[in-house]
Amino acid sequence: MNKQDLLAAFAAKFNGATGSVYASPGRINLIGEHTDYNGGFVFPGAVKQGIMAVIRPNDTDTVRAYSIDLNDYAEWQVSDPKGPDATCFRFVYGVARELMERGVEVRGFDTVFAGDVPLGAGMSSSAALESCFAYGLNDLFHGTISKWDMVLAGQATEHKYIGCNCGIMDQFASVFGKAGKLMRLDCRSREFEYFPFDPKGYKLVLVNSCVKHELAGSPYNDRRRSCESVAAAVQKLHADRRIDTLRDCSWEDLEELKAKKADLNITDEDLKRATFVLGEKDRVLAVCDALNRGDYEEVGRQMYLTHEGLSRDYEVSCEELDFLNDIAKECGVTGSRIMGGGFGGCTINLVKDELYNAFTTRAVEAFRDKYNVTPIIIDVVIGDGSRKID
Ligand code: GLA
């Protein structure tokens, strides 16, 4: 949906009124999965798909919100302790509350929003929605919070109002994205660097399995809990060190823990999950080196290793995603893996230009033959982060 159509929808809903327009993108992630809440590195970039919202303060304490995509409408008071039930509005409600906690004097507003990030595809449609309102409401209600506060308000919304104990990657990428650039973020120190990403001779392409992933609830949170238990157990063994997350743990620590796991209540499953995270930490750094050398074959090799780890050790894949990964391998695609939290959604593929047509055609046909669903091919264009659209 473009700006004009969105403004027309707003006028139709709210008696011919107009408002300010804000946009915020979804994201891809080249490598570094389930590392963010472990204090590790991630390598995301914003995409051109995103959420756009028209917002207008209405001088009351009532929020009136309309989602075009879901054709759903809700009203609530800004001070309402419970908020709306429908998930799409809980994001808006949660962000407004989190902004208020950070000192922004949010009052009532009217809004209409729509997006083109496929829902449940692992491209962070929810972070796009959160960041769009964090940015827009801060601007409209004369807040002075920083971009990092917007990121944290979005993440806190997931934790407190949605039930997903996510890390920080998605909201970070949505707020800080820049066209043509990936970002390497150290999730422990929050330092980050923009990396120009223009792999000559290759394309990045997503294949959306259309298996809807749902991160709120136990499977994602369970994995996070395993990682935290392992870090806490290592801390118990090493009172002389400070172990906040798995980032502070070494391969030797894991070996030691294997021998003492029973006493510390650590399961084999916890250890398997921690093994993936430590491996992923190494892989992000290997990819950075490879990018600096322009060695995309190595980048791709690491992507396949990430897929293997996510599937076998972290157990966040599904049959359909493994199938797409196998097809990529068969076609000679340079790198391929599950992207995002897992349990469905997209694979991200680094494909040589000359293989692009053969691979995408084969992936669509083979998947359709097997699952009777047509997967969607999405060419990645790295776009800008949260912004006001003049
Ligand atoms: C989801 C979460 C992120 C991150 C990824 C996995 O997208 O929202 O914080 O943990 O999964 O890398």
mmCIF file of C-alpha atoms and ligand atoms in Angstrom:
data_model
loop_
_atom_site.group_PDB
_atom_site.id
_atom_site.type_symbol
_atom_site.label_atom_id
_atom_site.label_comp_id
_atom_site.label_asym_id
_atom_site.label_seq_id
_atom_site.Cartn_x
_atom_site.Cartn_y
_atom_site.Cartn_z
ATOM 1 C CA MET A 1 0.000 0.000 0.000
ATOM 2 C CA ASN A 2 1.366 3.452 -0.845
ATOM 3 C CA LYS A 3 1.149 6.673 1.115
ATOM 4 C CA GLN A 4 -1.754 8.112 -0.916
ATOM 5 C CA ASP A 5 -3.925 5.020 -0.450
ATOM 6 C CA LEU A 6 -3.177 4.958 3.257
ATOM 7 C CA LEU A 7 -4.090 8.631 3.659
ATOM 8 C CA ALA A 8 -7.314 7.993 1.714
ATOM 9 C CA ALA A 9 -8.147 5.089 4.044
ATOM 10 C CA PHE A 10 -7.472 7.311 7.061
ATOM 11 C CA ALA A 11 -9.726 10.062 5.697
ATOM 12 C CA ALA A 12 -12.481 7.528 5.018
ATOM 13 C CA LYS A 13 -12.272 6.162 8.553
ATOM 14 C CA PHE A 14 -11.915 9.461 10.400
ATOM 15 C CA ASN A 15 -14.252 11.994 8.764
ATOM 16 C CA GLY A 16 -11.944 13.301 6.087
ATOM 17 C CA ALA A 17 -9.074 13.983 8.506
ATOM 18 C CA THR A 18 -5.408 13.681 7.675
ATOM 19 C CA GLY A 19 -2.323 12.785 9.721
ATOM 20 C CA SER A 20 1.422 12.197 9.625
ATOM 21 C CA VAL A 21 2.806 9.136 7.877
ATOM 22 C CA TYR A 22 5.529 6.878 9.322
ATOM 23 C CA ALA A 23 7.166 3.725 8.015
ATOM 24 C CA SER A 24 9.329 0.999 9.483
ATOM 25 C CA PRO A 25 10.764 -2.084 7.780
ATOM 26 C CA GLY A 26 11.010 -5.802 8.361
ATOM 27 C CA ARG A 27 14.474 -7.367 8.293
ATOM 28 C CA ILE A 28 16.664 -10.123 6.972
ATOM 29 C CA ASN A 29 19.562 -11.624 8.872
ATOM 30 C CA LEU A 30 22.609 -12.883 7.004
ATOM 31 C CA ILE A 31 23.867 -14.937 9.933
ATOM 32 C CA GLY A 32 23.764 -15.007 13.759
ATOM 33 C CA GLU A 33 20.522 -16.697 14.763
ATOM 34 C CA HIS A 34 19.387 -17.041 18.400
ATOM 35 C CA THR A 35 22.556 -15.245 19.407
ATOM 36 C CA ASP A 36 20.981 -11.910 20.327
ATOM 37 C CA TYR A 37 19.535 -13.004 23.684
ATOM 38 C CA ASN A 38 22.834 -14.771 24.349
ATOM 39 C CA GLY A 39 24.836 -11.556 24.144
ATOM 40 C CA GLY A 40 26.331 -12.591 20.780
ATOM 41 C CA PHE A 41 26.586 -11.029 17.326
ATOM 42 C CA VAL A 42 23.908 -10.670 14.658
ATOM 43 C CA PHE A 43 24.150 -9.503 11.058
ATOM 44 C CA PRO A 44 20.786 -8.089 9.982
ATOM 45 C CA GLY A 45 19.645 -5.494 7.505
ATOM 46 C CA ALA A 46 16.302 -3.766 6.954
ATOM 47 C CA VAL A 47 14.258 -4.701 3.888
ATOM 48 C CA LYS A 48 12.114 -2.564 1.676
ATOM 49 C CA GLN A 49 8.923 -4.284 2.888
ATOM 50 C CA GLY A 50 7.496 -2.756 6.048
ATOM 51 C CA ILE A 51 4.610 -1.227 7.942
ATOM 52 C CA MET A 52 3.222 2.206 7.200
ATOM 53 C CA ALA A 53 0.920 4.116 9.547
ATOM 54 C CA VAL A 54 -0.990 7.375 9.440
ATOM 55 C CA ILE A 55 -1.203 8.764 12.976
ATOM 56 C CA ARG A 56 -2.926 11.883 14.315
ATOM 57 C CA PRO A 57 -3.191 12.947 17.961
ATOM 58 C CA ASN A 58 -6.904 13.458 18.730
ATOM 59 C CA ASP A 59 -6.808 15.574 21.919
ATOM 60 C CA THR A 60 -8.541 12.885 23.963
ATOM 61 C CA ASP A 61 -7.252 9.885 25.905
ATOM 62 C CA THR A 62 -8.762 7.367 23.516
ATOM 63 C CA VAL A 63 -6.816 5.484 20.896
ATOM 64 C CA ARG A 64 -8.794 4.544 17.779
ATOM 65 C CA ALA A 65 -6.902 2.121 15.557
ATOM 66 C CA TYR A 66 -7.725 0.413 12.296
ATOM 67 C CA SER A 67 -5.670 -2.361 10.681
ATOM 68 C CA ILE A 68 -6.296 -2.387 6.952
ATOM 69 C CA ASP A 69 -4.715 -5.804 6.380
ATOM 70 C CA LEU A 70 -6.821 -7.525 9.020
ATOM 71 C CA ASN A 71 -9.852 -5.286 8.498
ATOM 72 C CA ASP A 72 -10.086 -4.938 12.244
ATOM 73 C CA TYR A 73 -10.800 -1.937 14.473
ATOM 74 C CA ALA A 74 -10.281 -1.314 18.193
ATOM 75 C CA GLU A 75 -10.574 1.503 20.721
ATOM 76 C CA TRP A 76 -8.978 1.761 24.143
ATOM 77 C CA GLN A 77 -7.961 4.319 26.742
ATOM 78 C CA VAL A 78 -4.252 5.144 26.947
ATOM 79 C CA SER A 79 -4.350 4.493 30.687
ATOM 80 C CA ASP A 80 -6.253 1.182 30.360
ATOM 81 C CA PRO A 81 -4.223 -1.380 32.357
ATOM 82 C CA LYS A 82 -5.419 -4.305 30.233
ATOM 83 C CA GLY A 83 -5.597 -3.028 26.660
ATOM 84 C CA PRO A 84 -7.140 -4.556 23.538
ATOM 85 C CA ASP A 85 -7.274 -8.320 22.914
ATOM 86 C CA ALA A 86 -6.383 -8.566 19.224
ATOM 87 C CA THR A 87 -2.647 -9.124 18.795
ATOM 88 C CA CYS A 88 -2.135 -6.487 16.116
ATOM 89 C CA PHE A 89 -3.480 -3.817 18.486
ATOM 90 C CA ARG A 90 -1.596 -5.149 21.480
ATOM 91 C CA PHE A 91 1.623 -4.175 19.694
ATOM 92 C CA VAL A 92 0.390 -0.590 19.334
ATOM 93 C CA TYR A 93 -0.959 -0.517 22.882
ATOM 94 C CA GLY A 94 2.247 -2.005 24.331
ATOM 95 C CA VAL A 95 4.523 0.415 22.507
ATOM 96 C CA ALA A 96 2.481 3.409 23.667
ATOM 97 C CA ARG A 97 2.715 2.171 27.275
ATOM 98 C CA GLU A 98 6.441 1.549 26.989
ATOM 99 C CA LEU A 99 6.971 5.027 25.569
ATOM 100 C CA MET A 100 5.015 6.492 28.483
ATOM 101 C CA GLU A 101 7.254 4.571 30.880
ATOM 102 C CA ARG A 102 10.197 6.214 29.155
ATOM 103 C CA GLY A 103 8.762 9.677 29.706
ATOM 104 C CA VAL A 104 6.913 10.359 26.435
ATOM 105 C CA GLU A 105 3.551 11.986 27.167
ATOM 106 C CA VAL A 106 1.457 9.848 24.863
ATOM 107 C CA ARG A 107 -2.240 10.758 24.705
ATOM 108 C CA GLY A 108 -5.050 9.568 22.461
ATOM 109 C CA PHE A 109 -4.533 9.222 18.722
ATOM 110 C CA ASP A 110 -6.265 7.966 15.607
ATOM 111 C CA THR A 111 -4.376 5.625 13.335
ATOM 112 C CA VAL A 112 -4.696 3.485 10.252
ATOM 113 C CA PHE A 113 -1.906 1.074 9.352
ATOM 114 C CA ALA A 114 -0.999 -1.511 6.731
ATOM 115 C CA GLY A 115 2.045 -3.450 5.641
ATOM 116 C CA ASP A 116 3.653 -5.668 3.078
ATOM 117 C CA VAL A 117 5.951 -7.762 5.298
ATOM 118 C CA PRO A 118 4.495 -11.269 5.059
ATOM 119 C CA LEU A 119 3.114 -12.236 8.471
ATOM 120 C CA GLY A 120 4.759 -15.147 10.266
ATOM 121 C CA ALA A 121 7.505 -15.415 7.636
ATOM 122 C CA GLY A 122 10.415 -14.734 9.973
ATOM 123 C CA MET A 123 10.903 -11.251 8.493
ATOM 124 C CA SER A 124 9.843 -9.449 11.696
ATOM 125 C CA SER A 125 6.506 -7.989 10.768
ATOM 126 C CA SER A 126 5.894 -7.419 14.476
ATOM 127 C CA ALA A 127 9.109 -5.471 15.009
ATOM 128 C CA ALA A 128 8.190 -3.350 11.980
ATOM 129 C CA LEU A 129 4.859 -2.519 13.602
ATOM 130 C CA GLU A 130 6.416 -1.785 16.998
ATOM 131 C CA SER A 131 9.163 0.406 15.558
ATOM 132 C CA CYS A 132 6.754 2.312 13.351
ATOM 133 C CA PHE A 133 4.688 3.343 16.379
ATOM 134 C CA ALA A 134 7.702 3.875 18.641
ATOM 135 C CA TYR A 135 9.141 6.281 16.088
ATOM 136 C CA GLY A 136 5.840 7.937 15.155
ATOM 137 C CA LEU A 137 4.453 8.430 18.668
ATOM 138 C CA ASN A 138 7.754 9.761 19.977
ATOM 139 C CA ASP A 139 7.731 12.299 17.160
ATOM 140 C CA LEU A 140 4.074 13.328 17.429
ATOM 141 C CA PHE A 141 4.029 13.652 21.223
ATOM 142 C CA HIS A 142 7.330 15.561 21.282
ATOM 143 C CA GLY A 143 9.250 12.779 23.015
ATOM 144 C CA THR A 144 13.003 12.971 23.179
ATOM 145 C CA ILE A 145 13.861 9.300 23.549
ATOM 146 C CA SER A 146 16.783 7.881 21.599
ATOM 147 C CA LYS A 147 16.625 5.316 18.817
ATOM 148 C CA TRP A 148 17.891 2.716 21.275
ATOM 149 C CA ASP A 149 14.981 3.532 23.591
ATOM 150 C CA MET A 150 12.625 2.890 20.673
ATOM 151 C CA VAL A 151 14.299 -0.468 20.116
ATOM 152 C CA LEU A 152 13.966 -1.349 23.800
ATOM 153 C CA ALA A 153 10.327 -0.195 23.921
ATOM 154 C CA GLY A 154 9.556 -2.574 21.047
ATOM 155 C CA GLN A 155 11.361 -5.464 22.709
ATOM 156 C CA ALA A 156 9.641 -4.804 26.061
ATOM 157 C CA THR A 157 6.305 -4.861 24.228
ATOM 158 C CA GLU A 158 7.057 -8.391 23.033
ATOM 159 C CA HIS A 159 8.050 -9.492 26.518
ATOM 160 C CA LYS A 160 5.241 -7.887 28.488
ATOM 161 C CA TYR A 161 2.275 -7.703 26.139
ATOM 162 C CA ILE A 162 2.796 -10.525 23.628
ATOM 163 C CA GLY A 163 4.610 -13.246 25.567
ATOM 164 C CA CYS A 164 7.709 -13.666 23.389
ATOM 165 C CA ASN A 165 10.993 -13.239 25.280
ATOM 166 C CA CYS A 166 12.804 -12.165 22.131
ATOM 167 C CA GLY A 167 16.232 -10.629 21.818
ATOM 168 C CA ILE A 168 16.961 -7.257 20.342
ATOM 169 C CA MET A 169 17.881 -7.960 16.734
ATOM 170 C CA ASP A 170 14.544 -7.358 15.018
ATOM 171 C CA GLN A 171 13.679 -4.016 16.583
ATOM 172 C CA PHE A 172 17.299 -2.878 16.177
ATOM 173 C CA ALA A 173 17.295 -3.687 12.460
ATOM 174 C CA SER A 174 13.941 -2.018 11.926
ATOM 175 C CA VAL A 175 14.933 1.220 13.653
ATOM 176 C CA PHE A 176 18.583 1.525 12.566
ATOM 177 C CA GLY A 177 18.466 0.022 9.031
ATOM 178 C CA LYS A 178 20.145 1.818 6.117
ATOM 179 C CA ALA A 179 19.668 1.219 2.403
ATOM 180 C CA GLY A 180 22.372 -0.986 0.912
ATOM 181 C CA LYS A 181 23.941 -1.809 4.292
ATOM 182 C CA LEU A 182 23.918 -4.731 6.652
ATOM 183 C CA MET A 183 24.751 -4.144 10.299
ATOM 184 C CA ARG A 184 26.918 -6.160 12.598
ATOM 185 C CA LEU A 185 25.616 -5.713 16.100
ATOM 186 C CA ASP A 186 27.325 -6.869 19.251
ATOM 187 C CA CYS A 187 24.274 -7.584 21.403
ATOM 188 C CA ARG A 188 26.304 -7.461 24.603
ATOM 189 C CA SER A 189 27.859 -4.006 24.221
ATOM 190 C CA ARG A 190 25.272 -2.769 21.687
ATOM 191 C CA GLU A 191 28.070 -1.468 19.481
ATOM 192 C CA PHE A 192 27.366 -1.815 15.810
ATOM 193 C CA GLU A 193 28.874 -1.174 12.423
ATOM 194 C CA TYR A 194 27.310 -0.672 9.001
ATOM 195 C CA PHE A 195 28.673 -3.043 6.339
ATOM 196 C CA PRO A 196 28.090 -2.138 2.677
ATOM 197 C CA PHE A 197 26.570 -5.254 1.155
ATOM 198 C CA ASP A 198 26.816 -5.556 -2.585
ATOM 199 C CA PRO A 199 27.907 -9.083 -3.410
ATOM 200 C CA LYS A 200 28.800 -8.730 -7.091
ATOM 201 C CA GLY A 201 27.693 -11.797 -8.988
ATOM 202 C CA TYR A 202 25.331 -13.024 -6.264
ATOM 203 C CA LYS A 203 21.787 -12.340 -5.157
ATOM 204 C CA LEU A 204 20.135 -12.753 -1.783
ATOM 205 C CA VAL A 205 16.746 -14.344 -2.140
ATOM 206 C CA LEU A 206 14.194 -15.536 0.387
ATOM 207 C CA VAL A 207 11.945 -18.519 -0.167
ATOM 208 C CA ASN A 208 8.878 -18.262 2.011
ATOM 209 C CA SER A 209 7.640 -21.760 2.855
ATOM 210 C CA CYS A 210 4.338 -20.198 3.936
ATOM 211 C CA VAL A 211 4.488 -22.350 7.062
ATOM 212 C CA LYS A 212 3.425 -19.677 9.547
ATOM 213 C CA HIS A 213 5.758 -19.404 12.470
ATOM 214 C CA GLU A 214 4.502 -18.256 15.843
ATOM 215 C CA LEU A 215 7.111 -17.263 18.403
ATOM 216 C CA ALA A 216 4.874 -16.238 21.275
ATOM 217 C CA GLY A 217 4.552 -19.135 23.687
ATOM 218 C CA SER A 218 6.800 -21.925 24.700
ATOM 219 C CA PRO A 219 9.175 -23.246 21.980
ATOM 220 C CA TYR A 220 11.131 -20.016 21.506
ATOM 221 C CA ASN A 221 11.052 -19.131 25.194
ATOM 222 C CA ASP A 222 12.118 -22.699 26.096
ATOM 223 C CA ARG A 223 15.259 -22.364 24.068
ATOM 224 C CA ARG A 224 16.075 -19.088 25.690
ATOM 225 C CA ARG A 225 15.555 -20.707 29.090
ATOM 226 C CA SER A 226 17.952 -23.549 28.210
ATOM 227 C CA CYS A 227 20.639 -21.043 27.261
ATOM 228 C CA GLU A 228 20.144 -19.098 30.473
ATOM 229 C CA SER A 229 20.305 -22.285 32.569
ATOM 230 C CA VAL A 230 23.588 -23.282 30.952
ATOM 231 C CA ALA A 231 25.086 -19.822 31.515
ATOM 232 C CA ALA A 232 23.923 -19.883 35.164
ATOM 233 C CA ALA A 233 25.427 -23.355 35.673
ATOM 234 C CA VAL A 234 28.789 -22.235 34.278
ATOM 235 C CA GLN A 235 28.634 -19.257 36.607
ATOM 236 C CA LYS A 236 28.127 -21.645 39.551
ATOM 237 C CA LEU A 237 31.241 -23.537 38.557
ATOM 238 C CA HIS A 238 33.255 -20.330 38.159
ATOM 239 C CA ALA A 239 32.442 -17.851 40.897
ATOM 240 C CA ASP A 240 35.603 -15.935 39.981
ATOM 241 C CA ARG A 241 34.246 -14.962 36.543
ATOM 242 C CA ARG A 242 31.251 -12.942 35.465
ATOM 243 C CA ILE A 243 28.976 -15.026 33.248
ATOM 244 C CA ASP A 244 25.898 -13.106 32.122
ATOM 245 C CA THR A 245 25.073 -15.067 28.991
ATOM 246 C CA LEU A 246 26.477 -17.836 26.787
ATOM 247 C CA ARG A 247 28.632 -15.152 25.173
ATOM 248 C CA ASP A 248 30.793 -15.376 28.283
ATOM 249 C CA CYS A 249 31.126 -19.176 28.043
ATOM 250 C CA SER A 250 33.785 -21.123 26.170
ATOM 251 C CA TRP A 251 33.884 -24.557 24.550
ATOM 252 C CA GLU A 252 35.943 -25.711 27.572
ATOM 253 C CA ASP A 253 33.150 -24.554 29.890
ATOM 254 C CA LEU A 254 30.671 -26.684 27.958
ATOM 255 C CA GLU A 255 32.952 -29.724 28.155
ATOM 256 C CA GLU A 256 33.328 -29.254 31.889
ATOM 257 C CA LEU A 257 29.575 -28.897 32.276
ATOM 258 C CA LYS A 258 28.948 -32.111 30.374
ATOM 259 C CA ALA A 259 30.741 -33.991 33.109
ATOM 260 C CA LYS A 260 28.882 -32.215 35.927
ATOM 261 C CA LYS A 261 25.480 -31.727 34.335
ATOM 262 C CA ALA A 262 23.524 -34.003 36.671
ATOM 263 C CA ASP A 263 24.517 -32.040 39.794
ATOM 264 C CA LEU A 264 23.589 -28.777 38.129
ATOM 265 C CA ASN A 265 20.272 -29.886 36.676
ATOM 266 C CA ILE A 266 21.383 -29.428 33.100
ATOM 267 C CA THR A 267 19.859 -31.702 30.478
ATOM 268 C CA ASP A 268 21.386 -33.032 27.263
ATOM 269 C CA GLU A 269 18.896 -30.896 25.423
ATOM 270 C CA ASP A 270 20.171 -27.759 27.179
ATOM 271 C CA LEU A 271 23.729 -28.708 26.220
ATOM 272 C CA LYS A 272 22.789 -29.318 22.599
ATOM 273 C CA ARG A 273 21.192 -25.901 22.413
ATOM 274 C CA ALA A 274 24.216 -24.226 23.993
ATOM 275 C CA THR A 275 26.470 -26.041 21.502
ATOM 276 C CA PHE A 276 24.555 -24.447 18.656
ATOM 277 C CA VAL A 277 24.853 -20.967 20.183
ATOM 278 C CA LEU A 278 28.613 -21.222 20.721
ATOM 279 C CA GLY A 279 29.051 -22.462 17.164
ATOM 280 C CA GLU A 280 26.908 -19.643 15.827
ATOM 281 C CA LYS A 281 29.028 -17.087 17.659
ATOM 282 C CA ASP A 282 32.097 -18.408 15.810
ATOM 283 C CA ARG A 283 30.258 -18.506 12.492
ATOM 284 C CA VAL A 284 29.283 -14.815 12.596
ATOM 285 C CA LEU A 285 32.905 -13.858 13.094
ATOM 286 C CA ALA A 286 33.986 -16.192 10.284
ATOM 287 C CA VAL A 287 31.440 -14.542 8.003
ATOM 288 C CA CYS A 288 32.741 -11.073 8.873
ATOM 289 C CA ASP A 289 36.258 -12.118 7.907
ATOM 290 C CA ALA A 290 34.985 -13.713 4.724
ATOM 291 C CA LEU A 291 33.040 -10.565 3.792
ATOM 292 C CA ASN A 292 36.148 -8.466 4.332
ATOM 293 C CA ARG A 293 37.976 -10.717 1.859
ATOM 294 C CA GLY A 294 34.996 -10.767 -0.535
ATOM 295 C CA ASP A 295 34.879 -14.552 -0.099
ATOM 296 C CA TYR A 296 31.192 -15.305 -0.641
ATOM 297 C CA GLU A 297 31.751 -19.035 -1.032
ATOM 298 C CA GLU A 298 32.879 -19.096 2.600
ATOM 299 C CA VAL A 299 29.891 -16.963 3.648
ATOM 300 C CA GLY A 300 27.640 -19.541 1.988
ATOM 301 C CA ARG A 301 29.415 -22.470 3.624
ATOM 302 C CA GLN A 302 28.811 -20.925 7.031
ATOM 303 C CA MET A 303 25.136 -20.390 6.179
ATOM 304 C CA TYR A 304 24.703 -24.117 5.487
ATOM 305 C CA LEU A 305 26.384 -24.911 8.803
ATOM 306 C CA THR A 306 23.959 -22.588 10.568
ATOM 307 C CA HIS A 307 21.045 -24.387 8.968
ATOM 308 C CA GLU A 308 22.380 -27.734 10.089
ATOM 309 C CA GLY A 309 22.797 -26.469 13.652
ATOM 310 C CA LEU A 310 19.368 -24.848 13.757
ATOM 311 C CA SER A 311 17.799 -28.018 12.460
ATOM 312 C CA ARG A 312 19.727 -30.695 14.341
ATOM 313 C CA ASP A 313 20.841 -29.071 17.601
ATOM 314 C CA TYR A 314 18.537 -26.122 18.169
ATOM 315 C CA GLU A 315 15.549 -27.941 16.678
ATOM 316 C CA VAL A 316 13.765 -24.933 15.280
ATOM 317 C CA SER A 317 13.419 -26.187 11.712
ATOM 318 C CA CYS A 318 10.544 -28.090 10.158
ATOM 319 C CA GLU A 319 10.255 -30.584 7.328
ATOM 320 C CA GLU A 320 9.405 -27.906 4.762
ATOM 321 C CA LEU A 321 12.429 -25.736 5.596
ATOM 322 C CA ASP A 322 14.786 -28.710 5.511
ATOM 323 C CA PHE A 323 13.323 -29.616 2.133
ATOM 324 C CA LEU A 324 14.016 -26.100 0.774
ATOM 325 C CA ASN A 325 17.548 -26.289 2.151
ATOM 326 C CA ASP A 326 18.118 -29.628 0.371
ATOM 327 C CA ILE A 327 16.843 -28.189 -2.913
ATOM 328 C CA ALA A 328 19.252 -25.275 -2.574
ATOM 329 C CA LYS A 329 22.123 -27.713 -2.058
ATOM 330 C CA GLU A 330 21.100 -29.817 -5.042
ATOM 331 C CA CYS A 331 20.967 -26.714 -7.243
ATOM 332 C CA GLY A 332 24.481 -25.659 -6.203
ATOM 333 C CA VAL A 333 23.286 -22.556 -4.329
ATOM 334 C CA THR A 334 26.211 -20.965 -2.463
ATOM 335 C CA GLY A 335 24.503 -20.675 0.943
ATOM 336 C CA SER A 336 21.074 -21.415 2.365
ATOM 337 C CA ARG A 337 19.524 -21.548 5.804
ATOM 338 C CA ILE A 338 16.456 -20.910 7.927
ATOM 339 C CA MET A 339 16.124 -17.220 8.676
ATOM 340 C CA GLY A 340 14.855 -15.741 11.937
ATOM 341 C CA GLY A 341 13.412 -17.610 14.879
ATOM 342 C CA GLY A 342 12.501 -20.728 12.886
ATOM 343 C CA PHE A 343 9.511 -23.065 13.183
ATOM 344 C CA GLY A 344 8.456 -21.978 9.689
ATOM 345 C CA GLY A 345 8.856 -18.864 7.586
ATOM 346 C CA CYS A 346 11.640 -18.322 5.055
ATOM 347 C CA THR A 347 14.994 -19.653 4.032
ATOM 348 C CA ILE A 348 17.598 -17.071 3.049
ATOM 349 C CA ASN A 349 19.735 -18.027 0.062
ATOM 350 C CA LEU A 350 22.924 -16.621 -1.386
ATOM 351 C CA VAL A 351 22.699 -17.510 -5.059
ATOM 352 C CA LYS A 352 25.047 -16.922 -7.981
ATOM 353 C CA ASP A 353 23.355 -14.729 -10.610
ATOM 354 C CA GLU A 354 23.506 -17.465 -13.226
ATOM 355 C CA LEU A 355 21.787 -19.980 -10.922
ATOM 356 C CA TYR A 356 18.989 -17.674 -9.806
ATOM 357 C CA ASN A 357 16.389 -18.696 -12.404
ATOM 358 C CA ALA A 358 17.079 -22.408 -12.218
ATOM 359 C CA PHE A 359 17.008 -22.406 -8.400
ATOM 360 C CA THR A 360 13.879 -20.317 -7.887
ATOM 361 C CA THR A 361 11.954 -22.266 -10.542
ATOM 362 C CA ARG A 362 13.003 -25.597 -9.080
ATOM 363 C CA ALA A 363 12.284 -24.542 -5.488
ATOM 364 C CA VAL A 364 8.768 -23.402 -6.412
ATOM 365 C CA GLU A 365 7.963 -26.470 -8.493
ATOM 366 C CA ALA A 366 9.421 -29.108 -6.211
ATOM 367 C CA PHE A 367 7.832 -27.570 -3.116
ATOM 368 C CA ARG A 368 4.456 -27.282 -4.812
ATOM 369 C CA ASP A 369 4.606 -30.897 -5.982
ATOM 370 C CA LYS A 370 5.417 -32.113 -2.505
ATOM 371 C CA TYR A 371 3.322 -29.866 -0.258
ATOM 372 C CA ASN A 372 0.638 -28.529 -2.562
ATOM 373 C CA VAL A 373 1.565 -24.988 -1.535
ATOM 374 C CA THR A 374 3.337 -22.450 -3.745
ATOM 375 C CA PRO A 375 6.267 -20.911 -1.876
ATOM 376 C CA ILE A 376 6.915 -17.227 -2.441
ATOM 377 C CA ILE A 377 10.191 -15.921 -3.824
ATOM 378 C CA ILE A 378 11.272 -12.601 -2.332
ATOM 379 C CA ASP A 379 14.272 -10.758 -3.769
ATOM 380 C CA VAL A 380 16.067 -8.968 -0.966
ATOM 381 C CA VAL A 381 16.540 -5.216 -1.305
ATOM 382 C CA ILE A 382 18.209 -3.682 1.742
ATOM 383 C CA GLY A 383 16.228 -0.570 2.679
ATOM 384 C CA ASP A 384 16.038 2.208 5.270
ATOM 385 C CA GLY A 385 14.970 2.011 8.902
ATOM 386 C CA SER A 386 12.140 3.822 10.758
ATOM 387 C CA ARG A 387 11.279 7.206 9.291
ATOM 388 C CA LYS A 388 8.681 9.868 8.698
ATOM 389 C CA ILE A 389 7.377 9.971 5.139
ATOM 390 C CA ASP A 390 7.019 13.583 4.029
HETATM 391 C C1 GLA B 1 13.259 -13.838 16.457
HETATM 392 C C2 GLA B 1 13.510 -12.927 17.661
HETATM 393 C C3 GLA B 1 14.920 -12.356 17.626
HETATM 394 C C4 GLA B 1 15.956 -13.448 17.421
HETATM 395 C C5 GLA B 1 15.562 -14.362 16.266
HETATM 396 C C6 GLA B 1 16.484 -15.534 16.133
HETATM 397 O O1 GLA B 1 13.259 -13.107 15.270
HETATM 398 O O2 GLA B 1 12.580 -11.876 17.691
HETATM 399 O O3 GLA B 1 15.165 -11.625 18.799
HETATM 400 O O4 GLA B 1 16.168 -14.166 18.605
HETATM 401 O O5 GLA B 1 14.246 -14.843 16.403
HETATM 402 O O6 GLA B 1 17.747 -15.119 15.768
#
